[in-house]
Coordinates of C-alpha atoms and ligand atoms in Angstrom, one line a residue:
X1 CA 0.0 0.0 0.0
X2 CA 1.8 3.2 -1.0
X3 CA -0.4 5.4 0.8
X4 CA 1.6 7.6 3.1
X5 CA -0.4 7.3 6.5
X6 CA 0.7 9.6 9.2
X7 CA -0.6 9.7 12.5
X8 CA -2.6 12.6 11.2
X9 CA -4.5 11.1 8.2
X10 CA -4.3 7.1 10.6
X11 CA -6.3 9.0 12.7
X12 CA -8.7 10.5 10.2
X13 CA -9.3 7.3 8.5
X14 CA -10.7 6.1 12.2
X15 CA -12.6 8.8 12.1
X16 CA -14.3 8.3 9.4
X17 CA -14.7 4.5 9.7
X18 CA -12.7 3.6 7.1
X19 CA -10.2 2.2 9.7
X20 CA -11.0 -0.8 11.7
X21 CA -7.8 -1.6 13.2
X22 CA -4.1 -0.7 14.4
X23 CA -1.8 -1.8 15.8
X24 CA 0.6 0.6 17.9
X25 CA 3.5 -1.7 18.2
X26 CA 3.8 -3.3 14.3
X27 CA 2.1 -0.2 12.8
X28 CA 0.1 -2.6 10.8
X29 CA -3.1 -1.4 9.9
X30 CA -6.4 -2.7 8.8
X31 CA -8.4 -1.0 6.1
X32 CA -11.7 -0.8 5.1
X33 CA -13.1 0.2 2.0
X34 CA -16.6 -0.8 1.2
X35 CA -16.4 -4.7 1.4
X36 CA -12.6 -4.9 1.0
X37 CA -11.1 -5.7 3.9
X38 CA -7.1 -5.1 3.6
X39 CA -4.1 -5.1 5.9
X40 CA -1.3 -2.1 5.4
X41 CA 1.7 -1.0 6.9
X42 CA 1.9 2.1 8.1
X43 CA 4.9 3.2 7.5
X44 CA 6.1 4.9 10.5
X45 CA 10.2 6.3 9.8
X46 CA 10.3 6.6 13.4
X47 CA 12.6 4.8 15.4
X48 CA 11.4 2.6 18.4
X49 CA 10.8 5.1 22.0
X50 CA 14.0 5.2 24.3
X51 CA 16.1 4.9 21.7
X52 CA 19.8 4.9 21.6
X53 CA 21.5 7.2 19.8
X54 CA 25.0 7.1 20.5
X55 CA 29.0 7.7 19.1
X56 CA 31.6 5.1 19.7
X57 CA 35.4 5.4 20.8
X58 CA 38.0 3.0 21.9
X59 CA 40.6 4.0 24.7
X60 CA 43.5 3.7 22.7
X61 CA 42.5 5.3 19.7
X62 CA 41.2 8.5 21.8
X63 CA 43.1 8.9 26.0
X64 CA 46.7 9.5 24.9
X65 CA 48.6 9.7 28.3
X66 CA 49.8 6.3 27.8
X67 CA 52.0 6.4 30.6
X68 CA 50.4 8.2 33.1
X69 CA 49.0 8.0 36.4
X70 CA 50.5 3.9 37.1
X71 CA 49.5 2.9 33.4
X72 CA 51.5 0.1 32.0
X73 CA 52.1 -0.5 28.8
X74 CA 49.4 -2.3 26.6
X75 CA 50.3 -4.3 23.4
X76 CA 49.2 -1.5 21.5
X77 CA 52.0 0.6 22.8
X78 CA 54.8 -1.8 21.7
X79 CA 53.1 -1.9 18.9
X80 CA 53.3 1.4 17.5
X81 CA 56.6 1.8 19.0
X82 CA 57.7 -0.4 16.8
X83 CA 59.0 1.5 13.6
X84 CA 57.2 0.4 10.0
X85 CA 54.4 -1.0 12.1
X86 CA 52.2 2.1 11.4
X87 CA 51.6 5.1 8.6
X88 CA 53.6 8.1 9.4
X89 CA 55.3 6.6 12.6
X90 CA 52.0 7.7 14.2
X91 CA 51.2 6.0 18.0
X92 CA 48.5 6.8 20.5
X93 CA 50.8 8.2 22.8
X94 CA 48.9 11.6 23.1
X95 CA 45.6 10.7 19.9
X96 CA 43.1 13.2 21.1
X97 CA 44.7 13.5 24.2
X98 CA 41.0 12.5 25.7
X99 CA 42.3 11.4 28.8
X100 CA 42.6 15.1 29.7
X101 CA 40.1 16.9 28.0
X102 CA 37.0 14.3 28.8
X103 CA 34.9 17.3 29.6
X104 CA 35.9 18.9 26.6
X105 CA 34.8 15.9 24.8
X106 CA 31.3 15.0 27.0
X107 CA 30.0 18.2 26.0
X108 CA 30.5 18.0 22.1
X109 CA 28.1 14.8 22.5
X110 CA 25.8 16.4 24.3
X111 CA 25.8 19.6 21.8
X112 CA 25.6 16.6 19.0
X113 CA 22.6 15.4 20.7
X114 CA 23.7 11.9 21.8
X115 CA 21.9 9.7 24.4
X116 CA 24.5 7.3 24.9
X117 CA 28.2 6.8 24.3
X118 CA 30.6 3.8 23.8
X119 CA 33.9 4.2 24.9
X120 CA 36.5 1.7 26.4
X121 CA 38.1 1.4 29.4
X122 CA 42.5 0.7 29.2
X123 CA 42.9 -2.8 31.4
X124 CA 46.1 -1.8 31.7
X125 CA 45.0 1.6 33.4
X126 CA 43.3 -0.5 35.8
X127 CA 46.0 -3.9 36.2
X128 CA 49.2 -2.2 34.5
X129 CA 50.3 -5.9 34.5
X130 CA 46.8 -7.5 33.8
X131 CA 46.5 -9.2 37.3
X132 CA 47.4 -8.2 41.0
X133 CA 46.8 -4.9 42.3
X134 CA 44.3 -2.5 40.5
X135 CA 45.3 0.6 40.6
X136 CA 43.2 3.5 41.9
X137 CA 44.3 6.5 39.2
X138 CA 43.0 4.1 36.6
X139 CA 39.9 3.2 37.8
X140 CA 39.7 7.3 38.1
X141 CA 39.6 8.7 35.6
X142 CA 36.9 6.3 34.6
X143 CA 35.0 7.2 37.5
X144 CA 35.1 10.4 36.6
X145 CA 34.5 9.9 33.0
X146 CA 31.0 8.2 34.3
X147 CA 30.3 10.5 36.5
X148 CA 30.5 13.7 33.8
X149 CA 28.1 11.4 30.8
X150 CA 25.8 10.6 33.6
X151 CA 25.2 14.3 34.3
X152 CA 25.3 15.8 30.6
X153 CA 22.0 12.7 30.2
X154 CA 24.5 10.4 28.2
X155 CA 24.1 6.6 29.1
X156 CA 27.6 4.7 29.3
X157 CA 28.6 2.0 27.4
X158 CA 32.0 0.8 28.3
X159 CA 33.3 -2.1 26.4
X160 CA 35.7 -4.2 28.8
X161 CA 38.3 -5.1 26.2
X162 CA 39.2 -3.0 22.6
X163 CA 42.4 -4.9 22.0
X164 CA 45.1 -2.9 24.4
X165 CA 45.5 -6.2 25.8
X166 CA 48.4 -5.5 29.1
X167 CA 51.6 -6.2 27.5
X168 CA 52.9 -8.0 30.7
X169 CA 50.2 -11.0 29.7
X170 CA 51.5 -10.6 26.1
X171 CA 54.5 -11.5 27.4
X172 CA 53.0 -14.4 29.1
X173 CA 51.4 -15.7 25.8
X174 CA 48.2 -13.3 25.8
X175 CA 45.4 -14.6 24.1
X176 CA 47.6 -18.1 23.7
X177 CA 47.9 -18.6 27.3
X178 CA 44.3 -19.9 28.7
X179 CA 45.2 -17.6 32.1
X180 CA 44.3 -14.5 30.3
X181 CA 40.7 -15.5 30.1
X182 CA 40.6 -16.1 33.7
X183 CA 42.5 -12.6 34.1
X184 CA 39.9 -10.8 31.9
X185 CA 37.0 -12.3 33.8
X186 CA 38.4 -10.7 36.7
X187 CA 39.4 -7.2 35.7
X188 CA 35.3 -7.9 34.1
X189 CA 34.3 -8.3 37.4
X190 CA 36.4 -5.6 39.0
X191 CA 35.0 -3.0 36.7
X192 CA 31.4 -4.6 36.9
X193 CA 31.4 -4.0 41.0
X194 CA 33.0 -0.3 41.0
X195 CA 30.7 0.8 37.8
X196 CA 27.4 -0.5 38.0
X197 CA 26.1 1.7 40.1
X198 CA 26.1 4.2 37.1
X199 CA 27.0 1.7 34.2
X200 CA 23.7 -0.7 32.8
X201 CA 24.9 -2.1 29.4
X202 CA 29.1 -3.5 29.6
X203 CA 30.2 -5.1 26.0
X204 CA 32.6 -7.6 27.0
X205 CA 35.0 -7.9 24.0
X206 CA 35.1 -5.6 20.9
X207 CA 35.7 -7.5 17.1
X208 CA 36.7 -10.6 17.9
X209 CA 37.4 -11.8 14.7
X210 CA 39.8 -8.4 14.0
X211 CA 42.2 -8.8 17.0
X212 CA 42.3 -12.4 16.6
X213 CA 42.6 -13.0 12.9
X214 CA 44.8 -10.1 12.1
X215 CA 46.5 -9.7 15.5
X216 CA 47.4 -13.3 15.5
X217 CA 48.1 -14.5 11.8
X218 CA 47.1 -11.2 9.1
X219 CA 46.5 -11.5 6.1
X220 CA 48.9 -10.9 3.0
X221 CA 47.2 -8.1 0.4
X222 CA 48.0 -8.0 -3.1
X223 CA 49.8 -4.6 -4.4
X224 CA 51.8 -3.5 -7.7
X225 CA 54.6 -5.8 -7.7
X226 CA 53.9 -8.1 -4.7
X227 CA 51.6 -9.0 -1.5
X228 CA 52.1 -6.5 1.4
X229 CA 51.4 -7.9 5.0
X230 CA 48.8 -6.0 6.8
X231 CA 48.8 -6.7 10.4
X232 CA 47.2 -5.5 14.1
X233 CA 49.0 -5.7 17.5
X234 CA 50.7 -8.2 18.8
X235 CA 51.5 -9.0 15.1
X236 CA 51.9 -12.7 15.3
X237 CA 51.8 -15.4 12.3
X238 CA 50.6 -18.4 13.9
X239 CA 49.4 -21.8 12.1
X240 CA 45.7 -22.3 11.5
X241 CA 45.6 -25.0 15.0
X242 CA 47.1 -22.3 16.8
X243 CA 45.0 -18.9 15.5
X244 CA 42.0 -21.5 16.3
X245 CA 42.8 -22.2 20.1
X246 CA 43.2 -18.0 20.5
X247 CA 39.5 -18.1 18.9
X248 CA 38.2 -20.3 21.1
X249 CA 40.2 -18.1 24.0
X250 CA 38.8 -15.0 23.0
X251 CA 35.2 -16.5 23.4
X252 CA 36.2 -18.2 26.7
X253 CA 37.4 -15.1 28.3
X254 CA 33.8 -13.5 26.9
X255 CA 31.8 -16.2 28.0
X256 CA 33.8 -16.0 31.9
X257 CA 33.3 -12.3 31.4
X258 CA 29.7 -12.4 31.5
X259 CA 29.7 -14.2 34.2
X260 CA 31.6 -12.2 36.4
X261 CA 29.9 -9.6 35.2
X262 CA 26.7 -10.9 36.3
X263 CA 28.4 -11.8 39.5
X264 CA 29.6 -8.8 40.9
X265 CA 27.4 -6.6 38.8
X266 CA 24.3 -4.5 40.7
X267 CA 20.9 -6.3 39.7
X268 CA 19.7 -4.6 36.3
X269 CA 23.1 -4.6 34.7
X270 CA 23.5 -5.9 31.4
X271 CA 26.1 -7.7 29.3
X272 CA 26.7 -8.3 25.5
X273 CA 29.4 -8.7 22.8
X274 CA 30.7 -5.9 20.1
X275 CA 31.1 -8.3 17.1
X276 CA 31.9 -7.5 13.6
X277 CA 29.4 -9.6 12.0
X278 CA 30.3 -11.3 9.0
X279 CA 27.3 -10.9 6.6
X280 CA 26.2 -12.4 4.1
X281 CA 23.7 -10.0 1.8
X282 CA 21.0 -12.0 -0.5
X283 CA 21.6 -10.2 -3.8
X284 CA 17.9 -10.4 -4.6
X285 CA 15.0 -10.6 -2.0
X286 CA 13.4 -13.5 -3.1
X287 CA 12.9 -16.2 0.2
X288 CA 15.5 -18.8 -1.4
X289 CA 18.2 -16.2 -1.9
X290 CA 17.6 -14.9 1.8
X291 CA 17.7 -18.1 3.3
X292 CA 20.8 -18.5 1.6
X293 CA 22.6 -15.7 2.9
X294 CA 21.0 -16.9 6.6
X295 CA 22.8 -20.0 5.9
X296 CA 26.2 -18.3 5.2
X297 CA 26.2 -16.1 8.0
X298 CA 25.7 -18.7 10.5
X299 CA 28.3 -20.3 9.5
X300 CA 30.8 -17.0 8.6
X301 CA 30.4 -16.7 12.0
X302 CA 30.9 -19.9 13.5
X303 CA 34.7 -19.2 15.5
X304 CA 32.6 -16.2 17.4
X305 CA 28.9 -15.1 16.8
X306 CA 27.8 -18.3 16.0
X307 CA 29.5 -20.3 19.3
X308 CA 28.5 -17.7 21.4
X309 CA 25.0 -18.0 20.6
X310 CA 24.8 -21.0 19.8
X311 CA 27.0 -22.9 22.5
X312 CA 28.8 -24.9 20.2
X313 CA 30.8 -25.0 16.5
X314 CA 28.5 -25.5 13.8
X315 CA 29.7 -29.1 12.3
X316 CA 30.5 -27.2 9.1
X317 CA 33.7 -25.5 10.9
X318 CA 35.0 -28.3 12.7
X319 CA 34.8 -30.4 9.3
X320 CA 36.4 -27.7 7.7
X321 CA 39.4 -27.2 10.4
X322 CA 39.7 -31.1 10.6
X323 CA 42.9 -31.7 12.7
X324 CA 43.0 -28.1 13.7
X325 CA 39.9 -27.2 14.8
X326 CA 40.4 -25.8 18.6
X327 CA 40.5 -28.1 21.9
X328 CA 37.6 -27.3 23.9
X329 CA 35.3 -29.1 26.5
X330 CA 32.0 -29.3 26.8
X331 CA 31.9 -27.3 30.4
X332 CA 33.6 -24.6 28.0
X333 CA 31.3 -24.8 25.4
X334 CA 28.2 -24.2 28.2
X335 CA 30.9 -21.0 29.6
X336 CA 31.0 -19.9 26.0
X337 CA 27.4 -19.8 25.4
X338 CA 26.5 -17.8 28.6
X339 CA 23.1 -16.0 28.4
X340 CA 22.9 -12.8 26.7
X341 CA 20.7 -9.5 27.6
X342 CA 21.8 -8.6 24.2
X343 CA 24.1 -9.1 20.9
X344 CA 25.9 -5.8 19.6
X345 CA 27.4 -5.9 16.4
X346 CA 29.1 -3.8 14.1
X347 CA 28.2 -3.5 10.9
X348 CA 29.9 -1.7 8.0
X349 CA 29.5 -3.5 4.9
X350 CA 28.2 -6.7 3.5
X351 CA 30.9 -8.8 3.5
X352 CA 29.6 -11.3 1.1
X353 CA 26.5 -11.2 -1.9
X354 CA 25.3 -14.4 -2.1
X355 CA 22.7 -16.2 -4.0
X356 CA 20.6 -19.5 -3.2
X357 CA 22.8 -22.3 -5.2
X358 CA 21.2 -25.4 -7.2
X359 CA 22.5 -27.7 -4.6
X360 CA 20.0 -26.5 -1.5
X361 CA 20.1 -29.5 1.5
X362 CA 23.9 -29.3 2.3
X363 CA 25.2 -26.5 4.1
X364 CA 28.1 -26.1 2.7
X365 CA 26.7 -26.2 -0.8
X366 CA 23.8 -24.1 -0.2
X367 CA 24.9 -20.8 -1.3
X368 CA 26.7 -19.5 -3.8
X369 CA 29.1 -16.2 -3.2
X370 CA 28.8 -14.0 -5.6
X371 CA 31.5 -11.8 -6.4
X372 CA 31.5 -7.5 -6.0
X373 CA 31.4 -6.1 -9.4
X374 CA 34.6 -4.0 -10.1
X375 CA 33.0 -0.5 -10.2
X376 CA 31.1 -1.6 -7.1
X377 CA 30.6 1.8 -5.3
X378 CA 33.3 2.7 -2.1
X379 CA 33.6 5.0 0.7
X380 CA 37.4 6.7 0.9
X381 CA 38.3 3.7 2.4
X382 CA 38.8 0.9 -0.3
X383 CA 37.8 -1.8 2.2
X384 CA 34.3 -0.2 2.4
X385 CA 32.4 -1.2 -0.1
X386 CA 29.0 0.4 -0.3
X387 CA 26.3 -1.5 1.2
X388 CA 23.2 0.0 3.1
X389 CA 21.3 -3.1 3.2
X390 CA 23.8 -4.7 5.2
X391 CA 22.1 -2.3 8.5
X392 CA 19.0 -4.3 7.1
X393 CA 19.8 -7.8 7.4
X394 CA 22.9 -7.9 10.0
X395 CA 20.1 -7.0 12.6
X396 CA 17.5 -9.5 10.9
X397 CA 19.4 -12.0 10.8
X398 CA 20.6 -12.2 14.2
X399 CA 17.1 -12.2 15.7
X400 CA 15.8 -14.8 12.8
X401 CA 18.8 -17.5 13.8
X402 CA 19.4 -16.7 17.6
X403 CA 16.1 -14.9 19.1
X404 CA 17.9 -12.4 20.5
X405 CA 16.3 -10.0 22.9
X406 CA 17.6 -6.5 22.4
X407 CA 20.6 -6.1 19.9
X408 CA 22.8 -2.7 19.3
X409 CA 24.6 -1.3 16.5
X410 CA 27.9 -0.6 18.0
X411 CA 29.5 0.6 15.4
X412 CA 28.7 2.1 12.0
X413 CA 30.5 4.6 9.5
X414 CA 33.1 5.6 7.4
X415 CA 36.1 7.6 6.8
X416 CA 36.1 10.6 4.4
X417 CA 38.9 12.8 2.8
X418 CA 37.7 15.6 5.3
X419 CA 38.9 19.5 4.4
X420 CA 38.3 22.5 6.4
X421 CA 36.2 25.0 4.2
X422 CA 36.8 28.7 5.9
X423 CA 38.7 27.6 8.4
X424 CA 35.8 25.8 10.1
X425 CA 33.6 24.2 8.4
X426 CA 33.5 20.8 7.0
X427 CA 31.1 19.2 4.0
X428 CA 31.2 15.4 4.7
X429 CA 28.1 15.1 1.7
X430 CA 29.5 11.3 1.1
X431 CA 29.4 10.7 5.3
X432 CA 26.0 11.7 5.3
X433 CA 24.6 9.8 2.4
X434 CA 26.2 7.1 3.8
X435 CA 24.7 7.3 7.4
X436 CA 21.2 8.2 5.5
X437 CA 21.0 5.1 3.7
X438 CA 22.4 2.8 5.9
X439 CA 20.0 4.5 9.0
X440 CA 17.4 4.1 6.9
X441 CA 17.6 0.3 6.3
X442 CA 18.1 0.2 10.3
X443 CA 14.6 1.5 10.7
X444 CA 13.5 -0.8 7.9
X445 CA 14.4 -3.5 10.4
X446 CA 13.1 -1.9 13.6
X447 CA 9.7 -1.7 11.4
X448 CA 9.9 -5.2 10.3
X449 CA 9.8 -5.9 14.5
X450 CA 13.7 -7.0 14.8
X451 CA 14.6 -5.7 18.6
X452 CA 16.9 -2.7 17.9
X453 CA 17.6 -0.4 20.7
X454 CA 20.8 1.1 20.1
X455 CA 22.8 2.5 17.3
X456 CA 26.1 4.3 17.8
X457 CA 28.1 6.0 15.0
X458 CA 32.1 5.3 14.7
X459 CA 33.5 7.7 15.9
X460 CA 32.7 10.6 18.0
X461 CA 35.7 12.2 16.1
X462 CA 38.8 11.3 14.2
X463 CA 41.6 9.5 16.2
X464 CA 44.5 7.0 15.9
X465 CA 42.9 4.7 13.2
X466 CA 45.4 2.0 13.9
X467 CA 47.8 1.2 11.1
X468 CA 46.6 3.9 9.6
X469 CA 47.6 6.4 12.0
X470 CA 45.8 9.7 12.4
X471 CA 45.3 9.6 8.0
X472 CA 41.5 8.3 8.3
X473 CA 39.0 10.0 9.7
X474 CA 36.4 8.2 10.7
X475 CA 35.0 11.2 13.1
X476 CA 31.7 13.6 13.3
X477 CA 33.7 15.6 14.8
X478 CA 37.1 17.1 13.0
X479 CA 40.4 16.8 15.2
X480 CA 43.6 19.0 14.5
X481 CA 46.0 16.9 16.0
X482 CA 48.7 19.7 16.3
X483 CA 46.5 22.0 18.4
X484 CA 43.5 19.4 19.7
X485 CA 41.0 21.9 18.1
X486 CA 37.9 19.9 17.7
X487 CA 35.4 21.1 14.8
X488 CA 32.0 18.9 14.2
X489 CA 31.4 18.4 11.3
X490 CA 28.1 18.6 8.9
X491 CA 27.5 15.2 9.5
X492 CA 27.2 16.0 13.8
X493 CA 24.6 18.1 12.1
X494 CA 23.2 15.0 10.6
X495 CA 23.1 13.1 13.4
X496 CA 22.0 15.4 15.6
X497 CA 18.6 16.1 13.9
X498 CA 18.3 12.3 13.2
X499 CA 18.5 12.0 17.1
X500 CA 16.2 14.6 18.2
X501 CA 13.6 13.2 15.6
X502 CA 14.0 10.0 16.5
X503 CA 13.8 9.8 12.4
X504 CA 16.6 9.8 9.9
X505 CA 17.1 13.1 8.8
Ligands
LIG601 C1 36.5 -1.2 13.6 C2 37.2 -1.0 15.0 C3 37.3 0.4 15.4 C4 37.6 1.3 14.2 C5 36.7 1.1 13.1 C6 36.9 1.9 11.8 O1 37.0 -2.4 13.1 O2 36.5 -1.7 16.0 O3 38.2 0.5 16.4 O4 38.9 1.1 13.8 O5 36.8 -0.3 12.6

């Protein structure tokens, strides 16, 4: 029904009899004219009440002072103290220098409207060797970081773990060494207790996949003349049995997470993952060709989303690792798979098009990946290919295979070759198309009924992009990094009016 009903003419219709039913939470409406009974969607734009509208950060892309205050070093550190590792010879020693201008940085995100804001908190701010004694300057400045959100009316998000793993457990085998996980469950459990006073939503682990994959084996890219290995902290090349048992780590020290979480959290205090999900699009909507693409996520997933919502490794990746599938027990399997108050995911592109293939009734067989065309449209980055649909079916498809109750966008957005117009002023047209038409796809979903209660832009403003150093900016808000001027940007605009509608702007 292409009618445009607002609640205006929804309500004149009733008036006049012509409408005999609606529903307030689907929107679906019932029709009457003469005889003809029909059912319509009203097509409400508006995003569900109570809505999140949040930016996202990660400690070491934003605090700077990376030896401050009884901070040890992080892998992260080492890392980009390590010459060739990044663009430019650019670290995070001072990034946006966040760690002392917080208040600075609270109010812009209250000036851009937001109701919520992910950030992350340093474990080794809190354990500067990852165990043993916290200490109190850490946990701080995160107090006090609470404390201002809470007052400006921003929710916190914290996410326990964005990769700036303690280099004294790196140096114990980090993610190799089973210990960490029990060593992450605590410093969970620490933060849980001190926060959750103010703090109702903790992500336990940010992009699994990322720091595992490409911290722990990366991934050789072809360029003119050669492959060029691309790599994140601690920059390891491990064998496929190896990279497998970190996996199966990472989503250990989750799973033990969440329950310390909920052990030494306040009652009311909720707990999910920050996964980059990887998705599967259908290239046409046609109900074989979407239960294709169902198919392949489920099992795209299988090392992270997929066990930790499932509780176990679908039987198509342990086939596939054979020998070197990961060691696990079933008591790890059950840790693994704790309950969920929700999923978060981030969501950027589509990673795969697929199509339904002829062979339907083995898994393996059932779809067929279909490759990006070479003028397929991309943001500045060349690894983000264009895809708004993906905000459509990321979210869909997580409810449709694992029920989930409440899931969040934690993080969505894209880079752009900013330039300062006039000294102040920045046109990101190309970051606002792209937040338009991905948003809108996410309300498509929150129409269709799929349980989305949060969505939080990457980033609040440029930062340390990792190997890419301070070159992409991913930010609403502009950062000079010689002077720590901070300029929003058209698209803080954007988001603000999408926020105080409630609507994409
Ligand atoms: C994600 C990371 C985040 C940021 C964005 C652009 O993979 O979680 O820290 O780098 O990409």
């Amino acid at each position: 029904m292409s009618t445009h009903f607002t609640r205006r003419n929804v309500a004149k219709l009733a008036a006049a009899g012509t409408l005999v039913g609606l529903s307030e939470t689907t929107g679906v409406a019932q029709i009457s004219q003469g005889t003809d009974t029909r059912t319509a969607q009203v097509p409400t734009r508006e995003f569900p009440k109570g809505f999140y509208w949040g930016t996202a950060t990660s400690s070491y892309q934003i605090e700077g002072a990376w030896n401050e205050d009884g901070k040890g070093p992080s892998i992260w550190d080492t890392y980009a103290h390590t010459p060739g590792n990044i663009q430019n010879g650019d670290t995070g020693d001072v990034a946006n220098d966040h760690y002392h201008r917080y208040k600075e940085d609270v109010a812009l995100m209250k000036n851009m409207g937001a109701n919520a804001y992910r950030f992350s908190i340093a474990w080794p701010r809190i354990f500067a060797n990852g165990t043993g004694q916290p200490n109190p300057k850490g946990l701080d400045f995160y107090n006090r970081l609470v404390d201002e959100l809470v007052a400006a009316g921003i929710a916190p998000f914290p996410t326990l773990y964005h990769w700036d793993l303690p280099q004294a457990l790196q140096d114990k085998g980090g993610w190799q060494n089973r210990d960490t996980t029990k060593a992450f469950a605590d410093y969970a459990g620490y933060m849980a207790d001190k926060l959750s006073d103010r703090v109702h939503h903790f992500f336990t682990i940010n992009e699994f996949r990322s720091f595992v994959d490409m911290g722990h084996q990366g991934m050789d890219v072809p360029i003119s003349g050669g492959t060029m290995h691309i790599a994140l902290a601690p920059g390891l090349k491990l064998s496929r049995r190896e990279l497998n048992q970190v996996r199966h780590h990472a989503v250990l020290g989750h799973g033990m997470a969440v329950q310390a979480i909920r052990a030494k959290g306040r009652a009311g205090t909720n707990v999910g993952p920050a996964e980059v999900i990887e998705l599967a699009v259908p290239l046409i909507e046609a109900p074989e060709h979407i239960k294709a693409a169902e198919i392949a996520t489920r099992e795209r997933n299988a090392p992270f989303l997929t066990v930790m919502l499932e509780g176990k490794y679908t039987d198509g990746y342990l086939k596939e690792q054979g020998a070197d599938a990961p060691k696990f027990t079933d008591d790890e399997l059950k840790i693994i798979g704790s309950p969920l108050d929700f999923v978060g995911i981030n969501v950027y592109r589509p990673l795969i098009y697929v199509l339904a293939s002829d062979q339907l009734g083995q898994v393996s067989g059932s779809w067929r990946e279909i490759p990006f065309a070479k003028g397929h449209p991309k943001m500045f980055n060349q690894w983000l290919t264009l895809g708004p649909e993906a905000l459509y079916w990321a979210p869909k498809f997580v409810q449709s295979l694992w029920k989930a109750k409440e899931i969040h966008i934690t993080e969505n957005g894209c880079a752009s070759d900013d330039v300062l117009v006039d000294g102040d002023k920045i046109y990101d047209t190309d970051r606002i198309v792209f937040l338009r038409s991905y948003l809108t796809q996410l309300q498509r979903a929150s129409a269709d009924g799929v349980p989305v209660m949060g969505y939080f832009q990457w980033s609040t403003m440029d930062n340390f992009e990792w190997t890419s150093g301070f070159g992409n900016r991913f930010g609403l808000v502009h950062v000079d990094f010689k002077t720590q001027k901070r300029t929003p940007k058209s698209s803080a605009l954007f988001f603000r009016e999408t926020a105080r509608q409630n609507v994409v702007a």
